[in-house]
Amino acid sequence: MSNKQLFSKPVKKQTMAEQMAETVQEAILSGELEPGAVLPTEPELAGQFGVSRAVVRDATRLLMARGLVEVQHGRGVFVTSP
């Protein structure tokens, strides 16, 4: 067998937070979550995704950095207009 590479792209390594952020991002961009919608609470998201609250916080930070959500302390996490 030759040493020729069969695949040009390496496997994409993602953290759990990146995977979660990508899933929520897809829901936002598809219109499933509309601007102004409130995301579930940290404990609810942690339960839905089967992750810790720390992972939820990291995913929320990623979504904020992408401009997809806004955190309003004491009120929740809201979807912004893309």
CSV table of N, CA, C and O in Angstrom, one decimal:
chain,number,residue,atom,x,y,z
A,1,MET,N,0.8,-1.2,0.0
A,1,MET,CA,0.0,0.0,0.0
A,1,MET,C,0.9,1.2,0.0
A,1,MET,O,1.9,1.3,0.7
A,2,SER,N,0.5,2.2,-0.7
A,2,SER,CA,1.3,3.5,-0.9
A,2,SER,C,1.1,4.4,0.3
A,2,SER,O,0.1,4.3,1.0
A,3,ASN,N,1.9,5.4,0.4
A,3,ASN,CA,1.8,6.4,1.5
A,3,ASN,C,0.9,7.6,1.1
A,3,ASN,O,0.8,8.6,1.7
A,4,LYS,N,0.2,7.5,-0.1
A,4,LYS,CA,-0.6,8.5,-0.6
A,4,LYS,C,-1.8,8.8,0.3
A,4,LYS,O,-2.4,7.8,0.8
A,5,GLN,N,-2.0,10.0,0.6
A,5,GLN,CA,-3.2,10.4,1.5
A,5,GLN,C,-4.5,10.2,0.8
A,5,GLN,O,-4.6,10.8,-0.3
A,6,LEU,N,-5.4,9.6,1.4
A,6,LEU,CA,-6.7,9.4,0.8
A,6,LEU,C,-7.6,10.6,1.1
A,6,LEU,O,-8.5,10.9,0.3
A,7,PHE,N,-7.4,11.2,2.2
A,7,PHE,CA,-8.3,12.3,2.7
A,7,PHE,C,-7.5,13.6,2.8
A,7,PHE,O,-6.4,13.6,3.4
A,8,SER,N,-8.0,14.7,2.3
A,8,SER,CA,-7.3,15.9,2.3
A,8,SER,C,-7.5,16.7,3.6
A,8,SER,O,-6.7,17.5,4.0
A,9,LYS,N,-8.7,16.5,4.2
A,9,LYS,CA,-9.0,17.3,5.4
A,9,LYS,C,-8.8,16.5,6.7
A,9,LYS,O,-9.3,15.4,6.7
A,10,PRO,N,-8.2,17.1,7.7
A,10,PRO,CA,-8.1,16.3,9.0
A,10,PRO,C,-9.4,16.4,9.7
A,10,PRO,O,-10.3,17.2,9.4
A,11,VAL,N,-9.6,15.5,10.6
A,11,VAL,CA,-10.8,15.4,11.4
A,11,VAL,C,-10.9,16.7,12.3
A,11,VAL,O,-9.9,17.1,12.9
A,12,LYS,N,-12.0,17.3,12.3
A,12,LYS,CA,-12.2,18.5,13.0
A,12,LYS,C,-12.4,18.2,14.5
A,12,LYS,O,-13.3,17.4,14.9
A,13,LYS,N,-11.5,18.7,15.4
A,13,LYS,CA,-11.6,18.5,16.8
A,13,LYS,C,-12.4,19.6,17.4
A,13,LYS,O,-12.0,20.8,17.2
A,14,GLN,N,-13.4,19.3,18.2
A,14,GLN,CA,-14.2,20.3,18.8
A,14,GLN,C,-14.4,20.0,20.3
A,14,GLN,O,-14.6,18.8,20.6
A,15,THR,N,-14.4,21.0,21.1
A,15,THR,CA,-14.8,20.8,22.5
A,15,THR,C,-16.3,20.6,22.6
A,15,THR,O,-17.0,20.9,21.6
A,16,MET,N,-16.8,20.2,23.7
A,16,MET,CA,-18.2,20.0,23.9
A,16,MET,C,-18.9,21.4,23.8
A,16,MET,O,-20.0,21.5,23.2
A,17,ALA,N,-18.2,22.4,24.3
A,17,ALA,CA,-18.8,23.8,24.2
A,17,ALA,C,-18.9,24.2,22.7
A,17,ALA,O,-19.9,24.8,22.4
A,18,GLU,N,-17.9,23.9,21.9
A,18,GLU,CA,-18.0,24.3,20.5
A,18,GLU,C,-19.1,23.5,19.8
A,18,GLU,O,-19.8,24.1,19.0
A,19,GLN,N,-19.3,22.2,20.2
A,19,GLN,CA,-20.3,21.4,19.6
A,19,GLN,C,-21.7,22.0,19.9
A,19,GLN,O,-22.6,22.1,19.1
A,20,MET,N,-21.8,22.3,21.2
A,20,MET,CA,-23.1,22.9,21.7
A,20,MET,C,-23.4,24.2,21.0
A,20,MET,O,-24.5,24.5,20.6
A,21,ALA,N,-22.4,25.1,21.0
A,21,ALA,CA,-22.6,26.4,20.3
A,21,ALA,C,-22.9,26.3,18.9
A,21,ALA,O,-23.8,27.0,18.4
A,22,GLU,N,-22.3,25.3,18.2
A,22,GLU,CA,-22.7,25.1,16.8
A,22,GLU,C,-24.1,24.6,16.6
A,22,GLU,O,-24.8,25.1,15.7
A,23,THR,N,-24.6,23.8,17.5
A,23,THR,CA,-26.0,23.3,17.5
A,23,THR,C,-27.0,24.5,17.7
A,23,THR,O,-27.9,24.6,16.9
A,24,VAL,N,-26.7,25.3,18.7
A,24,VAL,CA,-27.5,26.5,19.0
A,24,VAL,C,-27.4,27.4,17.8
A,24,VAL,O,-28.5,28.0,17.4
A,25,GLN,N,-26.2,27.6,17.3
A,25,GLN,CA,-26.1,28.6,16.1
A,25,GLN,C,-26.9,28.1,14.9
A,25,GLN,O,-27.6,28.9,14.3
A,26,GLU,N,-26.9,26.8,14.7
A,26,GLU,CA,-27.7,26.3,13.6
A,26,GLU,C,-29.2,26.6,13.8
A,26,GLU,O,-29.9,26.9,12.8
A,27,ALA,N,-29.7,26.4,15.0
A,27,ALA,CA,-31.1,26.7,15.3
A,27,ALA,C,-31.4,28.2,15.1
A,27,ALA,O,-32.5,28.6,14.7
A,28,ILE,N,-30.4,29.1,15.5
A,28,ILE,CA,-30.6,30.5,15.3
A,28,ILE,C,-30.7,30.9,13.8
A,28,ILE,O,-31.6,31.5,13.3
A,29,LEU,N,-29.7,30.4,13.1
A,29,LEU,CA,-29.5,30.7,11.7
A,29,LEU,C,-30.7,30.1,10.8
A,29,LEU,O,-31.0,30.7,9.8
A,30,SER,N,-31.2,29.0,11.2
A,30,SER,CA,-32.3,28.4,10.5
A,30,SER,C,-33.7,29.0,10.8
A,30,SER,O,-34.6,28.8,10.1
A,31,GLY,N,-33.7,29.9,11.8
A,31,GLY,CA,-34.9,30.6,12.2
A,31,GLY,C,-35.7,29.9,13.2
A,31,GLY,O,-36.8,30.3,13.6
A,32,GLU,N,-35.2,28.7,13.6
A,32,GLU,CA,-35.9,27.9,14.7
A,32,GLU,C,-35.9,28.8,16.0
A,32,GLU,O,-36.9,28.7,16.7
A,33,LEU,N,-34.9,29.5,16.2
A,33,LEU,CA,-34.8,30.4,17.4
A,33,LEU,C,-34.8,31.8,16.8
A,33,LEU,O,-33.8,32.2,16.1
A,34,GLU,N,-35.8,32.6,17.0
A,34,GLU,CA,-35.9,33.9,16.3
A,34,GLU,C,-35.3,35.0,17.2
A,34,GLU,O,-35.2,34.8,18.4
A,35,PRO,N,-34.9,36.1,16.6
A,35,PRO,CA,-34.4,37.2,17.4
A,35,PRO,C,-35.4,37.6,18.5
A,35,PRO,O,-36.6,37.7,18.3
A,36,GLY,N,-34.8,37.8,19.7
A,36,GLY,CA,-35.6,38.1,20.9
A,36,GLY,C,-36.0,36.9,21.7
A,36,GLY,O,-36.4,37.1,22.8
A,37,ALA,N,-35.8,35.7,21.1
A,37,ALA,CA,-36.2,34.5,21.9
A,37,ALA,C,-35.2,34.3,23.0
A,37,ALA,O,-34.0,34.7,23.0
A,38,VAL,N,-35.7,33.8,24.1
A,38,VAL,CA,-34.9,33.6,25.3
A,38,VAL,C,-34.5,32.1,25.3
A,38,VAL,O,-35.3,31.2,25.1
A,39,LEU,N,-33.2,31.9,25.5
A,39,LEU,CA,-32.7,30.5,25.6
A,39,LEU,C,-33.1,29.9,26.9
A,39,LEU,O,-33.3,30.7,27.9
A,40,PRO,N,-33.2,28.6,27.0
A,40,PRO,CA,-33.4,28.0,28.3
A,40,PRO,C,-32.4,28.3,29.3
A,40,PRO,O,-31.3,28.8,28.9
A,41,THR,N,-32.6,28.1,30.6
A,41,THR,CA,-31.7,28.4,31.6
A,41,THR,C,-30.5,27.5,31.5
A,41,THR,O,-30.5,26.5,30.9
A,42,GLU,N,-29.4,27.9,32.2
A,42,GLU,CA,-28.2,27.1,32.2
A,42,GLU,C,-28.5,25.6,32.7
A,42,GLU,O,-28.0,24.7,32.0
A,43,PRO,N,-29.2,25.4,33.8
A,43,PRO,CA,-29.4,24.1,34.2
A,43,PRO,C,-30.3,23.3,33.2
A,43,PRO,O,-30.0,22.1,32.9
A,44,GLU,N,-31.2,24.0,32.5
A,44,GLU,CA,-32.0,23.3,31.5
A,44,GLU,C,-31.2,22.9,30.3
A,44,GLU,O,-31.3,21.8,29.8
A,45,LEU,N,-30.4,23.8,29.8
A,45,LEU,CA,-29.5,23.5,28.7
A,45,LEU,C,-28.5,22.4,29.0
A,45,LEU,O,-28.2,21.5,28.2
A,46,ALA,N,-28.0,22.4,30.3
A,46,ALA,CA,-27.0,21.4,30.7
A,46,ALA,C,-27.7,20.0,30.6
A,46,ALA,O,-27.1,19.1,30.2
A,47,GLY,N,-28.9,20.0,31.1
A,47,GLY,CA,-29.7,18.7,31.1
A,47,GLY,C,-30.0,18.3,29.6
A,47,GLY,O,-29.9,17.1,29.3
A,48,GLN,N,-30.4,19.2,28.8
A,48,GLN,CA,-30.8,18.9,27.4
A,48,GLN,C,-29.6,18.3,26.6
A,48,GLN,O,-29.7,17.4,25.8
A,49,PHE,N,-28.4,18.9,26.9
A,49,PHE,CA,-27.2,18.5,26.1
A,49,PHE,C,-26.4,17.5,26.9
A,49,PHE,O,-25.4,17.0,26.3
A,50,GLY,N,-26.7,17.2,28.1
A,50,GLY,CA,-25.9,16.2,28.9
A,50,GLY,C,-24.5,16.7,29.2
A,50,GLY,O,-23.6,15.9,29.1
A,51,VAL,N,-24.4,18.0,29.5
A,51,VAL,CA,-23.1,18.6,29.8
A,51,VAL,C,-23.2,19.4,31.1
A,51,VAL,O,-24.2,19.5,31.7
A,52,SER,N,-22.0,19.9,31.6
A,52,SER,CA,-22.0,20.6,32.8
A,52,SER,C,-22.4,22.1,32.5
A,52,SER,O,-22.4,22.5,31.4
A,53,ARG,N,-22.7,22.8,33.6
A,53,ARG,CA,-23.1,24.2,33.4
A,53,ARG,C,-21.9,25.0,32.9
A,53,ARG,O,-22.0,26.0,32.2
A,54,ALA,N,-20.7,24.6,33.3
A,54,ALA,CA,-19.5,25.3,32.8
A,54,ALA,C,-19.4,25.2,31.3
A,54,ALA,O,-19.0,26.2,30.6
A,55,VAL,N,-19.7,24.0,30.7
A,55,VAL,CA,-19.8,23.9,29.3
A,55,VAL,C,-20.8,24.8,28.6
A,55,VAL,O,-20.6,25.5,27.6
A,56,VAL,N,-22.0,24.9,29.3
A,56,VAL,CA,-23.0,25.8,28.8
A,56,VAL,C,-22.5,27.3,28.8
A,56,VAL,O,-22.7,28.0,27.9
A,57,ARG,N,-21.8,27.7,29.9
A,57,ARG,CA,-21.3,29.0,30.0
A,57,ARG,C,-20.3,29.3,28.8
A,57,ARG,O,-20.3,30.3,28.2
A,58,ASP,N,-19.4,28.3,28.6
A,58,ASP,CA,-18.4,28.4,27.5
A,58,ASP,C,-19.1,28.6,26.2
A,58,ASP,O,-18.7,29.4,25.3
A,59,ALA,N,-20.1,27.7,25.9
A,59,ALA,CA,-20.9,27.8,24.7
A,59,ALA,C,-21.6,29.2,24.5
A,59,ALA,O,-21.6,29.7,23.4
A,60,THR,N,-22.1,29.7,25.6
A,60,THR,CA,-22.8,31.0,25.6
A,60,THR,C,-21.7,32.1,25.2
A,60,THR,O,-22.0,33.0,24.4
A,61,ARG,N,-20.5,32.0,25.8
A,61,ARG,CA,-19.5,32.9,25.4
A,61,ARG,C,-19.1,32.9,24.0
A,61,ARG,O,-18.9,33.9,23.3
A,62,LEU,N,-19.1,31.7,23.4
A,62,LEU,CA,-18.8,31.5,22.0
A,62,LEU,C,-19.9,32.2,21.1
A,62,LEU,O,-19.6,32.9,20.2
A,63,LEU,N,-21.1,32.0,21.5
A,63,LEU,CA,-22.3,32.5,20.8
A,63,LEU,C,-22.3,34.0,20.9
A,63,LEU,O,-22.6,34.7,20.0
A,64,MET,N,-21.9,34.6,22.1
A,64,MET,CA,-21.8,36.0,22.3
A,64,MET,C,-20.7,36.6,21.3
A,64,MET,O,-20.9,37.6,20.7
A,65,ALA,N,-19.6,35.9,21.3
A,65,ALA,CA,-18.5,36.4,20.4
A,65,ALA,C,-18.9,36.4,19.0
A,65,ALA,O,-18.4,37.2,18.2
A,66,ARG,N,-19.8,35.5,18.6
A,66,ARG,CA,-20.2,35.4,17.2
A,66,ARG,C,-21.4,36.4,16.9
A,66,ARG,O,-21.9,36.5,15.8
A,67,GLY,N,-21.8,37.1,18.0
A,67,GLY,CA,-22.9,38.1,17.9
A,67,GLY,C,-24.2,37.5,17.7
A,67,GLY,O,-25.1,38.2,17.2
A,68,LEU,N,-24.4,36.3,18.2
A,68,LEU,CA,-25.7,35.6,18.0
A,68,LEU,C,-26.6,35.7,19.2
A,68,LEU,O,-27.8,35.5,19.1
A,69,VAL,N,-26.0,35.9,20.4
A,69,VAL,CA,-26.8,36.1,21.6
A,69,VAL,C,-26.3,37.2,22.4
A,69,VAL,O,-25.2,37.7,22.3
A,70,GLU,N,-27.2,37.7,23.3
A,70,GLU,CA,-26.8,38.7,24.3
A,70,GLU,C,-27.2,38.3,25.7
A,70,GLU,O,-28.4,37.8,25.8
A,71,VAL,N,-26.4,38.4,26.6
A,71,VAL,CA,-26.7,38.0,28.0
A,71,VAL,C,-27.1,39.3,28.8
A,71,VAL,O,-26.5,40.3,28.8
A,72,GLN,N,-28.3,39.1,29.4
A,72,GLN,CA,-28.8,40.2,30.2
A,72,GLN,C,-28.9,39.6,31.6
A,72,GLN,O,-29.7,38.8,31.9
A,73,HIS,N,-27.9,40.1,32.5
A,73,HIS,CA,-27.8,39.5,33.8
A,73,HIS,C,-29.1,39.6,34.6
A,73,HIS,O,-29.8,40.7,34.6
A,74,GLY,N,-29.5,38.5,35.1
A,74,GLY,CA,-30.8,38.5,35.9
A,74,GLY,C,-32.0,38.2,35.0
A,74,GLY,O,-33.1,38.0,35.6
A,75,ARG,N,-31.9,38.3,33.7
A,75,ARG,CA,-33.0,38.1,32.8
A,75,ARG,C,-32.8,36.9,31.9
A,75,ARG,O,-33.8,36.2,31.7
A,76,GLY,N,-31.6,36.6,31.4
A,76,GLY,CA,-31.4,35.5,30.6
A,76,GLY,C,-30.6,35.8,29.4
A,76,GLY,O,-29.9,36.8,29.3
A,77,VAL,N,-30.5,34.8,28.5
A,77,VAL,CA,-29.7,34.9,27.3
A,77,VAL,C,-30.7,35.0,26.1
A,77,VAL,O,-31.6,34.2,25.9
A,78,PHE,N,-30.6,36.1,25.3
A,78,PHE,CA,-31.5,36.4,24.3
A,78,PHE,C,-30.8,36.3,22.9
A,78,PHE,O,-29.7,36.7,22.8
A,79,VAL,N,-31.6,35.8,21.9
A,79,VAL,CA,-31.1,35.7,20.6
A,79,VAL,C,-31.1,37.1,20.0
A,79,VAL,O,-32.1,37.8,20.1
A,80,THR,N,-30.0,37.5,19.3
A,80,THR,CA,-29.9,38.8,18.7
A,80,THR,C,-30.3,38.7,17.2
A,80,THR,O,-30.4,37.6,16.7
A,81,SER,N,-30.5,39.8,16.5
A,81,SER,CA,-30.7,39.8,15.1
A,81,SER,C,-29.4,39.5,14.4
A,81,SER,O,-28.4,40.2,14.7
A,82,PRO,N,-29.3,38.5,13.5
A,82,PRO,CA,-28.1,38.2,12.8
A,82,PRO,C,-27.6,39.3,11.9
A,82,PRO,O,-28.4,40.1,11.5
